[in-house]
Amino acid sequence: MNLLLRLIWLNFLLINLEGCALLLSSAGGSAATIQIAQTIDIIKTAGDIGSASVTGKTLTDHAISELSGKNCKTLNVIEDKKLCEEIEAKSQSVKVRQVMMPDVSTPEKIKAFQKSKNLEQTGKIGPKTRTALWRIKHGLDN
């Protein structure tokens, strides 16, 4: 992409996307509307600075990336790169632990579970029964 096109693109990004308040004031917007737009511009700019310092991408870049399903960065055009690039698939191995939870769907089944855990057999799920179920769910008991 030639230098003139890059400069036009950069001008579009910096002036038009960040200049909502300027556009409203020139279009005859009310003072309150202009104030709201200026506040939004300040918040967006602060968000862009924070986002860019952490991820290297502005909020607009993240929005475009999310909508397109690609890795987009508006400043790529200055580096003579494509605006959006395909996301490389990264395979990750995730170990999933499957836990069989006891059936506590009826008072009788709750009592049987409570008996197996040496708890008072009330047929209701109280704090001690809930704790026993939580421990099973998180692999601390079986």
mmCIF file of N, CA and C in Angstrom:
data_model
loop_
_atom_site.group_PDB
_atom_site.id
_atom_site.type_symbol
_atom_site.label_atom_id
_atom_site.label_comp_id
_atom_site.label_asym_id
_atom_site.label_seq_id
_atom_site.Cartn_x
_atom_site.Cartn_y
_atom_site.Cartn_z
ATOM 1 N N MET A 1 0.867 -1.171 0.000
ATOM 2 C CA MET A 1 0.000 0.000 0.000
ATOM 3 C C MET A 1 0.908 1.226 0.000
ATOM 4 N N ASN A 2 0.620 2.181 -0.881
ATOM 5 C CA ASN A 2 1.522 3.322 -0.983
ATOM 6 C C ASN A 2 1.347 4.276 0.205
ATOM 7 N N LEU A 3 2.292 5.158 0.352
ATOM 8 C CA LEU A 3 2.338 6.057 1.509
ATOM 9 C C LEU A 3 1.127 6.971 1.576
ATOM 10 N N LEU A 4 0.668 7.482 0.453
ATOM 11 C CA LEU A 4 -0.490 8.377 0.442
ATOM 12 C C LEU A 4 -1.734 7.661 0.973
ATOM 13 N N LEU A 5 -1.944 6.436 0.533
ATOM 14 C CA LEU A 5 -3.095 5.665 1.003
ATOM 15 C C LEU A 5 -2.995 5.400 2.503
ATOM 16 N N ARG A 6 -1.795 5.089 2.982
ATOM 17 C CA ARG A 6 -1.604 4.866 4.423
ATOM 18 C C ARG A 6 -1.918 6.117 5.222
ATOM 19 N N LEU A 7 -1.477 7.268 4.735
ATOM 20 C CA LEU A 7 -1.745 8.517 5.437
ATOM 21 C C LEU A 7 -3.234 8.853 5.441
ATOM 22 N N ILE A 8 -3.906 8.583 4.343
ATOM 23 C CA ILE A 8 -5.364 8.812 4.286
ATOM 24 C C ILE A 8 -6.059 7.898 5.291
ATOM 25 N N TRP A 9 -5.667 6.641 5.339
ATOM 26 C CA TRP A 9 -6.259 5.683 6.288
ATOM 27 C C TRP A 9 -6.006 6.120 7.725
ATOM 28 N N LEU A 10 -4.789 6.539 8.014
ATOM 29 C CA LEU A 10 -4.465 6.996 9.365
ATOM 30 C C LEU A 10 -5.277 8.233 9.713
ATOM 31 N N ASN A 11 -5.430 9.153 8.779
ATOM 32 C CA ASN A 11 -6.234 10.350 8.989
ATOM 33 C C ASN A 11 -7.682 9.960 9.307
ATOM 34 N N PHE A 12 -8.221 9.031 8.573
ATOM 35 C CA PHE A 12 -9.584 8.555 8.822
ATOM 36 C C PHE A 12 -9.715 8.008 10.237
ATOM 37 N N LEU A 13 -8.755 7.205 10.645
ATOM 38 C CA LEU A 13 -8.819 6.600 11.976
ATOM 39 C C LEU A 13 -8.721 7.640 13.088
ATOM 40 N N LEU A 14 -7.757 8.511 12.971
ATOM 41 C CA LEU A 14 -7.498 9.450 14.057
ATOM 42 C C LEU A 14 -8.530 10.567 14.150
ATOM 43 N N ILE A 15 -9.008 11.036 13.043
ATOM 44 C CA ILE A 15 -9.938 12.163 13.068
ATOM 45 C C ILE A 15 -11.384 11.694 13.149
ATOM 46 N N ASN A 16 -11.780 10.810 12.270
ATOM 47 C CA ASN A 16 -13.191 10.447 12.185
ATOM 48 C C ASN A 16 -13.646 9.524 13.305
ATOM 49 N N LEU A 17 -12.851 8.528 13.668
ATOM 50 C CA LEU A 17 -13.288 7.612 14.709
ATOM 51 C C LEU A 17 -13.222 8.240 16.094
ATOM 52 N N GLU A 18 -12.254 9.094 16.338
ATOM 53 C CA GLU A 18 -12.092 9.697 17.648
ATOM 54 C C GLU A 18 -12.740 11.073 17.747
ATOM 55 N N GLY A 19 -13.214 11.615 16.640
ATOM 56 C CA GLY A 19 -13.689 12.995 16.641
ATOM 57 C C GLY A 19 -15.194 13.147 16.624
ATOM 58 N N CYS A 20 -15.914 12.331 17.340
ATOM 59 C CA CYS A 20 -17.382 12.426 17.331
ATOM 60 C C CYS A 20 -17.852 13.795 17.813
ATOM 61 N N ALA A 21 -17.198 14.340 18.821
ATOM 62 C CA ALA A 21 -17.620 15.638 19.358
ATOM 63 C C ALA A 21 -17.448 16.728 18.310
ATOM 64 N N LEU A 22 -16.364 16.684 17.569
ATOM 65 C CA LEU A 22 -16.136 17.673 16.517
ATOM 66 C C LEU A 22 -17.208 17.575 15.447
ATOM 67 N N LEU A 23 -17.560 16.356 15.079
ATOM 68 C CA LEU A 23 -18.594 16.168 14.063
ATOM 69 C C LEU A 23 -19.934 16.698 14.543
ATOM 70 N N LEU A 24 -20.269 16.430 15.817
ATOM 71 C CA LEU A 24 -21.543 16.902 16.358
ATOM 72 C C LEU A 24 -21.603 18.422 16.427
ATOM 73 N N SER A 25 -20.498 19.033 16.850
ATOM 74 C CA SER A 25 -20.511 20.495 16.967
ATOM 75 C C SER A 25 -20.636 21.149 15.599
ATOM 76 N N SER A 26 -19.997 20.578 14.596
ATOM 77 C CA SER A 26 -20.097 21.156 13.261
ATOM 78 C C SER A 26 -21.463 20.880 12.639
ATOM 79 N N ALA A 27 -22.158 19.857 13.128
ATOM 80 C CA ALA A 27 -23.483 19.533 12.606
ATOM 81 C C ALA A 27 -24.580 20.263 13.376
ATOM 82 N N GLY A 28 -24.202 21.065 14.358
ATOM 83 C CA GLY A 28 -25.190 21.844 15.104
ATOM 84 C C GLY A 28 -25.821 21.091 16.255
ATOM 85 N N GLY A 29 -25.084 20.171 16.862
ATOM 86 C CA GLY A 29 -25.616 19.423 18.000
ATOM 87 C C GLY A 29 -25.761 20.313 19.222
ATOM 88 N N SER A 30 -26.624 19.912 20.146
ATOM 89 C CA SER A 30 -26.832 20.706 21.355
ATOM 90 C C SER A 30 -25.604 20.623 22.259
ATOM 91 N N ALA A 31 -25.510 21.550 23.202
ATOM 92 C CA ALA A 31 -24.364 21.584 24.112
ATOM 93 C C ALA A 31 -24.275 20.299 24.925
ATOM 94 N N ALA A 32 -25.413 19.794 25.384
ATOM 95 C CA ALA A 32 -25.416 18.560 26.176
ATOM 96 C C ALA A 32 -24.946 17.376 25.342
ATOM 97 N N THR A 33 -25.405 17.300 24.114
ATOM 98 C CA THR A 33 -25.003 16.205 23.229
ATOM 99 C C THR A 33 -23.511 16.273 22.938
ATOM 100 N N ILE A 34 -23.019 17.484 22.713
ATOM 101 C CA ILE A 34 -21.586 17.660 22.449
ATOM 102 C C ILE A 34 -20.775 17.268 23.683
ATOM 103 N N GLN A 35 -21.250 17.642 24.880
ATOM 104 C CA GLN A 35 -20.548 17.292 26.117
ATOM 105 C C GLN A 35 -20.489 15.775 26.301
ATOM 106 N N ILE A 36 -21.595 15.110 26.025
ATOM 107 C CA ILE A 36 -21.624 13.641 26.136
ATOM 108 C C ILE A 36 -20.642 13.026 25.149
ATOM 109 N N ALA A 37 -20.638 13.523 23.915
ATOM 110 C CA ALA A 37 -19.722 12.994 22.901
ATOM 111 C C ALA A 37 -18.267 13.230 23.296
ATOM 112 N N GLN A 38 -17.962 14.411 23.865
ATOM 113 C CA GLN A 38 -16.594 14.682 24.310
ATOM 114 C C GLN A 38 -16.193 13.730 25.431
ATOM 115 N N THR A 39 -17.106 13.476 26.355
ATOM 116 C CA THR A 39 -16.822 12.550 27.451
ATOM 117 C C THR A 39 -16.564 11.149 26.916
ATOM 118 N N ILE A 40 -17.392 10.717 25.971
ATOM 119 C CA ILE A 40 -17.198 9.393 25.369
ATOM 120 C C ILE A 40 -15.856 9.332 24.649
ATOM 121 N N ASP A 41 -15.493 10.407 23.937
ATOM 122 C CA ASP A 41 -14.192 10.456 23.257
ATOM 123 C C ASP A 41 -13.044 10.297 24.254
ATOM 124 N N ILE A 42 -13.133 10.984 25.380
ATOM 125 C CA ILE A 42 -12.072 10.903 26.396
ATOM 126 C C ILE A 42 -11.984 9.488 26.953
ATOM 127 N N ILE A 43 -13.131 8.900 27.270
ATOM 128 C CA ILE A 43 -13.153 7.534 27.815
ATOM 129 C C ILE A 43 -12.609 6.547 26.793
ATOM 130 N N LYS A 44 -13.026 6.692 25.531
ATOM 131 C CA LYS A 44 -12.549 5.789 24.473
ATOM 132 C C LYS A 44 -11.049 5.927 24.286
ATOM 133 N N THR A 45 -10.547 7.151 24.297
ATOM 134 C CA THR A 45 -9.106 7.362 24.142
ATOM 135 C C THR A 45 -8.336 6.736 25.297
ATOM 136 N N ALA A 46 -8.817 6.936 26.518
ATOM 137 C CA ALA A 46 -8.164 6.323 27.680
ATOM 138 C C ALA A 46 -8.208 4.804 27.579
ATOM 139 N N GLY A 47 -9.350 4.270 27.157
ATOM 140 C CA GLY A 47 -9.462 2.821 26.973
ATOM 141 C C GLY A 47 -8.523 2.309 25.902
ATOM 142 N N ASP A 48 -8.403 3.062 24.809
ATOM 143 C CA ASP A 48 -7.487 2.672 23.740
ATOM 144 C C ASP A 48 -6.040 2.648 24.222
ATOM 145 N N ILE A 49 -5.669 3.659 24.996
ATOM 146 C CA ILE A 49 -4.289 3.731 25.510
ATOM 147 C C ILE A 49 -4.023 2.547 26.435
ATOM 148 N N GLY A 50 -4.957 2.284 27.345
ATOM 149 C CA GLY A 50 -4.790 1.154 28.259
ATOM 150 C C GLY A 50 -4.747 -0.167 27.521
ATOM 151 N N SER A 51 -5.666 -0.357 26.595
ATOM 152 C CA SER A 51 -5.721 -1.603 25.836
ATOM 153 C C SER A 51 -4.467 -1.791 24.987
ATOM 154 N N ALA A 52 -4.047 -0.727 24.316
ATOM 155 C CA ALA A 52 -2.863 -0.816 23.461
ATOM 156 C C ALA A 52 -1.600 -1.097 24.269
ATOM 157 N N SER A 53 -1.526 -0.551 25.486
ATOM 158 C CA SER A 53 -0.332 -0.793 26.294
ATOM 159 C C SER A 53 -0.269 -2.235 26.796
ATOM 160 N N VAL A 54 -1.413 -2.872 26.956
ATOM 161 C CA VAL A 54 -1.436 -4.252 27.453
ATOM 162 C C VAL A 54 -1.433 -5.263 26.309
ATOM 163 N N THR A 55 -2.271 -5.030 25.287
ATOM 164 C CA THR A 55 -2.440 -6.024 24.224
ATOM 165 C C THR A 55 -1.832 -5.625 22.891
ATOM 166 N N GLY A 56 -1.457 -4.346 22.756
ATOM 167 C CA GLY A 56 -0.936 -3.879 21.480
ATOM 168 C C GLY A 56 -2.039 -3.550 20.479
ATOM 169 N N LYS A 57 -3.297 -3.622 20.925
ATOM 170 C CA LYS A 57 -4.430 -3.348 20.050
ATOM 171 C C LYS A 57 -5.387 -2.385 20.743
ATOM 172 N N THR A 58 -6.030 -1.504 19.952
ATOM 173 C CA THR A 58 -7.005 -0.578 20.509
ATOM 174 C C THR A 58 -8.336 -1.294 20.708
ATOM 175 N N LEU A 59 -9.276 -0.608 21.355
ATOM 176 C CA LEU A 59 -10.609 -1.176 21.542
ATOM 177 C C LEU A 59 -11.286 -1.415 20.197
ATOM 178 N N THR A 60 -11.064 -0.508 19.256
ATOM 179 C CA THR A 60 -11.614 -0.676 17.909
ATOM 180 C C THR A 60 -11.033 -1.922 17.253
ATOM 181 N N ASP A 61 -9.722 -2.148 17.432
ATOM 182 C CA ASP A 61 -9.083 -3.342 16.886
ATOM 183 C C ASP A 61 -9.736 -4.604 17.446
ATOM 184 N N HIS A 62 -9.974 -4.609 18.763
ATOM 185 C CA HIS A 62 -10.600 -5.776 19.390
ATOM 186 C C HIS A 62 -12.011 -5.990 18.845
ATOM 187 N N ALA A 63 -12.758 -4.903 18.660
ATOM 188 C CA ALA A 63 -14.126 -5.017 18.147
ATOM 189 C C ALA A 63 -14.123 -5.567 16.719
ATOM 190 N N ILE A 64 -13.243 -5.035 15.875
ATOM 191 C CA ILE A 64 -13.158 -5.511 14.492
ATOM 192 C C ILE A 64 -12.727 -6.977 14.470
ATOM 193 N N SER A 65 -11.771 -7.332 15.333
ATOM 194 C CA SER A 65 -11.302 -8.717 15.404
ATOM 195 C C SER A 65 -12.431 -9.655 15.808
ATOM 196 N N GLU A 66 -13.202 -9.248 16.797
ATOM 197 C CA GLU A 66 -14.308 -10.082 17.288
ATOM 198 C C GLU A 66 -15.366 -10.266 16.205
ATOM 199 N N LEU A 67 -15.692 -9.188 15.495
ATOM 200 C CA LEU A 67 -16.721 -9.264 14.452
ATOM 201 C C LEU A 67 -16.266 -10.069 13.238
ATOM 202 N N SER A 68 -14.991 -9.949 12.901
ATOM 203 C CA SER A 68 -14.496 -10.617 11.693
ATOM 204 C C SER A 68 -13.990 -12.035 11.952
ATOM 205 N N GLY A 69 -13.693 -12.347 13.207
ATOM 206 C CA GLY A 69 -13.112 -13.651 13.507
ATOM 207 C C GLY A 69 -11.651 -13.745 13.100
ATOM 208 N N LYS A 70 -11.038 -12.595 12.871
ATOM 209 C CA LYS A 70 -9.627 -12.546 12.477
ATOM 210 C C LYS A 70 -8.868 -11.676 13.468
ATOM 211 N N ASN A 71 -7.545 -11.648 13.340
ATOM 212 C CA ASN A 71 -6.709 -10.811 14.179
ATOM 213 C C ASN A 71 -6.500 -9.485 13.449
ATOM 214 N N CYS A 72 -7.209 -8.439 13.881
ATOM 215 C CA CYS A 72 -7.173 -7.159 13.187
ATOM 216 C C CYS A 72 -6.450 -6.103 14.021
ATOM 217 N N LYS A 73 -5.681 -5.283 13.343
ATOM 218 C CA LYS A 73 -4.958 -4.192 13.991
ATOM 219 C C LYS A 73 -4.887 -3.043 12.987
ATOM 220 N N THR A 74 -5.556 -1.928 13.319
ATOM 221 C CA THR A 74 -5.665 -0.822 12.367
ATOM 222 C C THR A 74 -4.314 -0.230 11.996
ATOM 223 N N LEU A 75 -3.363 -0.254 12.901
ATOM 224 C CA LEU A 75 -2.050 0.326 12.591
ATOM 225 C C LEU A 75 -1.190 -0.587 11.722
ATOM 226 N N ASN A 76 -1.704 -1.789 11.386
ATOM 227 C CA ASN A 76 -0.980 -2.659 10.457
ATOM 228 C C ASN A 76 -0.775 -1.993 9.109
ATOM 229 N N VAL A 77 -1.704 -1.113 8.716
ATOM 230 C CA VAL A 77 -1.590 -0.493 7.391
ATOM 231 C C VAL A 77 -0.351 0.388 7.285
ATOM 232 N N ILE A 78 0.104 0.927 8.393
ATOM 233 C CA ILE A 78 1.320 1.749 8.381
ATOM 234 C C ILE A 78 2.544 0.874 8.151
ATOM 235 N N GLU A 79 2.488 -0.348 8.656
ATOM 236 C CA GLU A 79 3.610 -1.284 8.502
ATOM 237 C C GLU A 79 3.489 -2.098 7.219
ATOM 238 N N ASP A 80 2.592 -1.671 6.314
ATOM 239 C CA ASP A 80 2.375 -2.335 5.033
ATOM 240 C C ASP A 80 1.942 -3.789 5.212
ATOM 241 N N LYS A 81 1.089 -4.020 6.196
ATOM 242 C CA LYS A 81 0.508 -5.343 6.439
ATOM 243 C C LYS A 81 -0.986 -5.262 6.173
ATOM 244 N N LYS A 82 -1.616 -6.415 6.109
ATOM 245 C CA LYS A 82 -3.068 -6.451 5.957
ATOM 246 C C LYS A 82 -3.711 -5.968 7.245
ATOM 247 N N LEU A 83 -4.883 -5.345 7.103
ATOM 248 C CA LEU A 83 -5.630 -4.888 8.276
ATOM 249 C C LEU A 83 -5.957 -6.064 9.191
ATOM 250 N N CYS A 84 -6.408 -7.170 8.607
ATOM 251 C CA CYS A 84 -6.769 -8.358 9.389
ATOM 252 C C CYS A 84 -6.010 -9.565 8.857
ATOM 253 N N GLU A 85 -5.570 -10.384 9.775
ATOM 254 C CA GLU A 85 -4.864 -11.611 9.424
ATOM 255 C C GLU A 85 -5.607 -12.794 10.020
ATOM 256 N N GLU A 86 -5.487 -13.930 9.379
ATOM 257 C CA GLU A 86 -6.132 -15.137 9.901
ATOM 258 C C GLU A 86 -5.517 -15.494 11.250
ATOM 259 N N ILE A 87 -6.341 -15.993 12.133
ATOM 260 C CA ILE A 87 -5.867 -16.418 13.447
ATOM 261 C C ILE A 87 -5.308 -17.823 13.317
ATOM 262 N N GLU A 88 -4.085 -17.997 13.803
ATOM 263 C CA GLU A 88 -3.471 -19.317 13.767
ATOM 264 C C GLU A 88 -4.105 -20.186 14.842
ATOM 265 N N ALA A 89 -4.509 -21.362 14.450
ATOM 266 C CA ALA A 89 -5.132 -22.286 15.406
ATOM 267 C C ALA A 89 -4.060 -22.848 16.323
ATOM 268 N N LYS A 90 -4.289 -22.726 17.596
ATOM 269 C CA LYS A 90 -3.371 -23.275 18.586
ATOM 270 C C LYS A 90 -4.081 -24.432 19.264
ATOM 271 N N SER A 91 -3.462 -25.587 19.198
ATOM 272 C CA SER A 91 -4.094 -26.732 19.851
ATOM 273 C C SER A 91 -3.643 -26.773 21.304
ATOM 274 N N GLN A 92 -4.601 -26.941 22.156
ATOM 275 C CA GLN A 92 -4.308 -27.033 23.575
ATOM 276 C C GLN A 92 -4.898 -28.312 24.115
ATOM 277 N N SER A 93 -4.145 -28.956 24.919
ATOM 278 C CA SER A 93 -4.615 -30.180 25.537
ATOM 279 C C SER A 93 -5.222 -29.821 26.891
ATOM 280 N N VAL A 94 -6.454 -30.194 27.069
ATOM 281 C CA VAL A 94 -7.143 -29.908 28.318
ATOM 282 C C VAL A 94 -7.542 -31.225 28.958
ATOM 283 N N LYS A 95 -7.114 -31.417 30.167
ATOM 284 C CA LYS A 95 -7.463 -32.636 30.891
ATOM 285 C C LYS A 95 -8.773 -32.388 31.635
ATOM 286 N N VAL A 96 -9.759 -33.192 31.343
ATOM 287 C CA VAL A 96 -11.067 -33.045 31.964
ATOM 288 C C VAL A 96 -11.266 -34.185 32.942
ATOM 289 N N ARG A 97 -11.629 -33.814 34.145
ATOM 290 C CA ARG A 97 -11.891 -34.813 35.180
ATOM 291 C C ARG A 97 -13.402 -34.933 35.325
ATOM 292 N N GLN A 98 -13.883 -36.148 35.159
ATOM 293 C CA GLN A 98 -15.316 -36.364 35.248
ATOM 294 C C GLN A 98 -15.648 -36.926 36.627
ATOM 295 N N VAL A 99 -16.596 -36.292 37.292
ATOM 296 C CA VAL A 99 -16.971 -36.695 38.647
ATOM 297 C C VAL A 99 -18.398 -37.216 38.619
ATOM 298 N N MET A 100 -18.587 -38.394 39.186
ATOM 299 C CA MET A 100 -19.935 -38.936 39.325
ATOM 300 C C MET A 100 -20.498 -38.428 40.644
ATOM 301 N N MET A 101 -21.522 -37.620 40.537
ATOM 302 C CA MET A 101 -22.162 -37.078 41.733
ATOM 303 C C MET A 101 -23.246 -38.036 42.205
ATOM 304 N N PRO A 102 -23.403 -38.160 43.521
ATOM 305 C CA PRO A 102 -24.460 -39.033 44.043
ATOM 306 C C PRO A 102 -25.838 -38.462 43.732
ATOM 307 N N ASP A 103 -26.792 -39.355 43.565
ATOM 308 C CA ASP A 103 -28.167 -38.949 43.299
ATOM 309 C C ASP A 103 -28.810 -38.543 44.625
ATOM 310 N N VAL A 104 -29.161 -37.277 44.745
ATOM 311 C CA VAL A 104 -29.818 -36.773 45.961
ATOM 312 C C VAL A 104 -31.139 -36.097 45.574
ATOM 313 N N SER A 105 -31.877 -36.765 44.676
ATOM 314 C CA SER A 105 -33.086 -36.170 44.126
ATOM 315 C C SER A 105 -34.333 -36.390 44.987
ATOM 316 N N THR A 106 -34.263 -37.299 45.954
ATOM 317 C CA THR A 106 -35.414 -37.532 46.838
ATOM 318 C C THR A 106 -34.925 -37.557 48.284
ATOM 319 N N PRO A 107 -35.818 -37.358 49.248
ATOM 320 C CA PRO A 107 -35.407 -37.428 50.650
ATOM 321 C C PRO A 107 -34.777 -38.772 51.020
ATOM 322 N N GLU A 108 -35.282 -39.867 50.437
ATOM 323 C CA GLU A 108 -34.711 -41.192 50.738
ATOM 324 C C GLU A 108 -33.270 -41.297 50.229
ATOM 325 N N LYS A 109 -33.037 -40.756 49.031
ATOM 326 C CA LYS A 109 -31.676 -40.806 48.459
ATOM 327 C C LYS A 109 -30.740 -39.874 49.221
ATOM 328 N N ILE A 110 -31.279 -38.761 49.713
ATOM 329 C CA ILE A 110 -30.472 -37.852 50.535
ATOM 330 C C ILE A 110 -30.074 -38.561 51.825
ATOM 331 N N LYS A 111 -31.022 -39.258 52.449
ATOM 332 C CA LYS A 111 -30.734 -40.001 53.691
ATOM 333 C C LYS A 111 -29.673 -41.064 53.448
ATOM 334 N N ALA A 112 -29.759 -41.771 52.315
ATOM 335 C CA ALA A 112 -28.759 -42.803 51.998
ATOM 336 C C ALA A 112 -27.375 -42.163 51.833
ATOM 337 N N PHE A 113 -27.324 -41.027 51.170
ATOM 338 C CA PHE A 113 -26.050 -40.320 51.019
ATOM 339 C C PHE A 113 -25.528 -39.868 52.381
ATOM 340 N N GLN A 114 -26.398 -39.293 53.201
ATOM 341 C CA GLN A 114 -25.997 -38.828 54.535
ATOM 342 C C GLN A 114 -25.472 -39.996 55.376
ATOM 343 N N LYS A 115 -26.116 -41.148 55.281
ATOM 344 C CA LYS A 115 -25.666 -42.337 56.024
ATOM 345 C C LYS A 115 -24.272 -42.747 55.567
ATOM 346 N N SER A 116 -24.036 -42.690 54.227
ATOM 347 C CA SER A 116 -22.721 -43.093 53.700
ATOM 348 C C SER A 116 -21.606 -42.151 54.154
ATOM 349 N N LYS A 117 -21.965 -40.936 54.546
ATOM 350 C CA LYS A 117 -20.974 -39.950 54.995
ATOM 351 C C LYS A 117 -21.018 -39.744 56.507
ATOM 352 N N ASN A 118 -21.719 -40.622 57.212
ATOM 353 C CA ASN A 118 -21.850 -40.544 58.679
ATOM 354 C C ASN A 118 -22.400 -39.192 59.137
ATOM 355 N N LEU A 119 -23.408 -38.713 58.404
ATOM 356 C CA LEU A 119 -24.068 -37.464 58.757
ATOM 357 C C LEU A 119 -25.441 -37.779 59.350
ATOM 358 N N GLU A 120 -25.993 -36.809 60.053
ATOM 359 C CA GLU A 120 -27.351 -36.966 60.564
ATOM 360 C C GLU A 120 -28.290 -37.157 59.377
ATOM 361 N N GLN A 121 -29.128 -38.168 59.445
ATOM 362 C CA GLN A 121 -29.994 -38.531 58.323
ATOM 363 C C GLN A 121 -31.325 -37.794 58.414
ATOM 364 N N THR A 122 -31.352 -36.589 57.844
ATOM 365 C CA THR A 122 -32.548 -35.747 57.900
ATOM 366 C C THR A 122 -33.373 -35.831 56.628
ATOM 367 N N GLY A 123 -32.767 -36.234 55.528
ATOM 368 C CA GLY A 123 -33.466 -36.247 54.245
ATOM 369 C C GLY A 123 -33.506 -34.873 53.594
ATOM 370 N N LYS A 124 -32.835 -33.904 54.210
ATOM 371 C CA LYS A 124 -32.754 -32.546 53.668
ATOM 372 C C LYS A 124 -31.288 -32.177 53.471
ATOM 373 N N ILE A 125 -31.047 -31.336 52.462
ATOM 374 C CA ILE A 125 -29.668 -30.915 52.200
ATOM 375 C C ILE A 125 -29.381 -29.658 53.007
ATOM 376 N N GLY A 126 -28.723 -29.865 54.150
ATOM 377 C CA GLY A 126 -28.311 -28.763 55.006
ATOM 378 C C GLY A 126 -26.846 -28.448 54.778
ATOM 379 N N PRO A 127 -26.255 -27.630 55.636
ATOM 380 C CA PRO A 127 -24.856 -27.212 55.452
ATOM 381 C C PRO A 127 -23.854 -28.372 55.404
ATOM 382 N N LYS A 128 -23.995 -29.357 56.287
ATOM 383 C CA LYS A 128 -23.028 -30.471 56.314
ATOM 384 C C LYS A 128 -23.165 -31.349 55.071
ATOM 385 N N THR A 129 -24.393 -31.582 54.638
ATOM 386 C CA THR A 129 -24.618 -32.381 53.430
ATOM 387 C C THR A 129 -24.106 -31.628 52.209
ATOM 388 N N ARG A 130 -24.374 -30.340 52.162
ATOM 389 C CA ARG A 130 -23.902 -29.512 51.053
ATOM 390 C C ARG A 130 -22.375 -29.528 50.991
ATOM 391 N N THR A 131 -21.724 -29.450 52.144
ATOM 392 C CA THR A 131 -20.255 -29.494 52.190
ATOM 393 C C THR A 131 -19.745 -30.832 51.679
ATOM 394 N N ALA A 132 -20.397 -31.921 52.074
ATOM 395 C CA ALA A 132 -19.989 -33.249 51.610
ATOM 396 C C ALA A 132 -20.139 -33.366 50.095
ATOM 397 N N LEU A 133 -21.227 -32.841 49.560
ATOM 398 C CA LEU A 133 -21.415 -32.852 48.105
ATOM 399 C C LEU A 133 -20.366 -31.986 47.402
ATOM 400 N N TRP A 134 -20.053 -30.832 47.972
ATOM 401 C CA TRP A 134 -19.040 -29.945 47.402
ATOM 402 C C TRP A 134 -17.684 -30.641 47.369
ATOM 403 N N ARG A 135 -17.349 -31.344 48.423
ATOM 404 C CA ARG A 135 -16.059 -32.049 48.487
ATOM 405 C C ARG A 135 -15.969 -33.134 47.411
ATOM 406 N N ILE A 136 -17.084 -33.801 47.141
ATOM 407 C CA ILE A 136 -17.095 -34.808 46.078
ATOM 408 C C ILE A 136 -16.926 -34.121 44.722
ATOM 409 N N LYS A 137 -17.680 -33.064 44.512
ATOM 410 C CA LYS A 137 -17.633 -32.347 43.233
ATOM 411 C C LYS A 137 -16.227 -31.848 42.908
ATOM 412 N N HIS A 138 -15.494 -31.425 43.928
ATOM 413 C CA HIS A 138 -14.162 -30.868 43.723
ATOM 414 C C HIS A 138 -13.031 -31.871 43.940
ATOM 415 N N GLY A 139 -13.387 -33.151 43.984
ATOM 416 C CA GLY A 139 -12.383 -34.207 44.034
ATOM 417 C C GLY A 139 -11.677 -34.358 45.365
ATOM 418 N N LEU A 140 -12.251 -33.846 46.429
ATOM 419 C CA LEU A 140 -11.626 -33.966 47.739
ATOM 420 C C LEU A 140 -12.079 -35.231 48.471
ATOM 421 N N ASP A 141 -13.233 -35.743 48.106
ATOM 422 C CA ASP A 141 -13.779 -36.997 48.639
ATOM 423 C C ASP A 141 -14.351 -37.786 47.470
ATOM 424 N N ASN A 142 -14.683 -39.042 47.763
ATOM 425 C CA ASN A 142 -15.349 -39.847 46.720
ATOM 426 C C ASN A 142 -16.636 -40.414 47.250
#
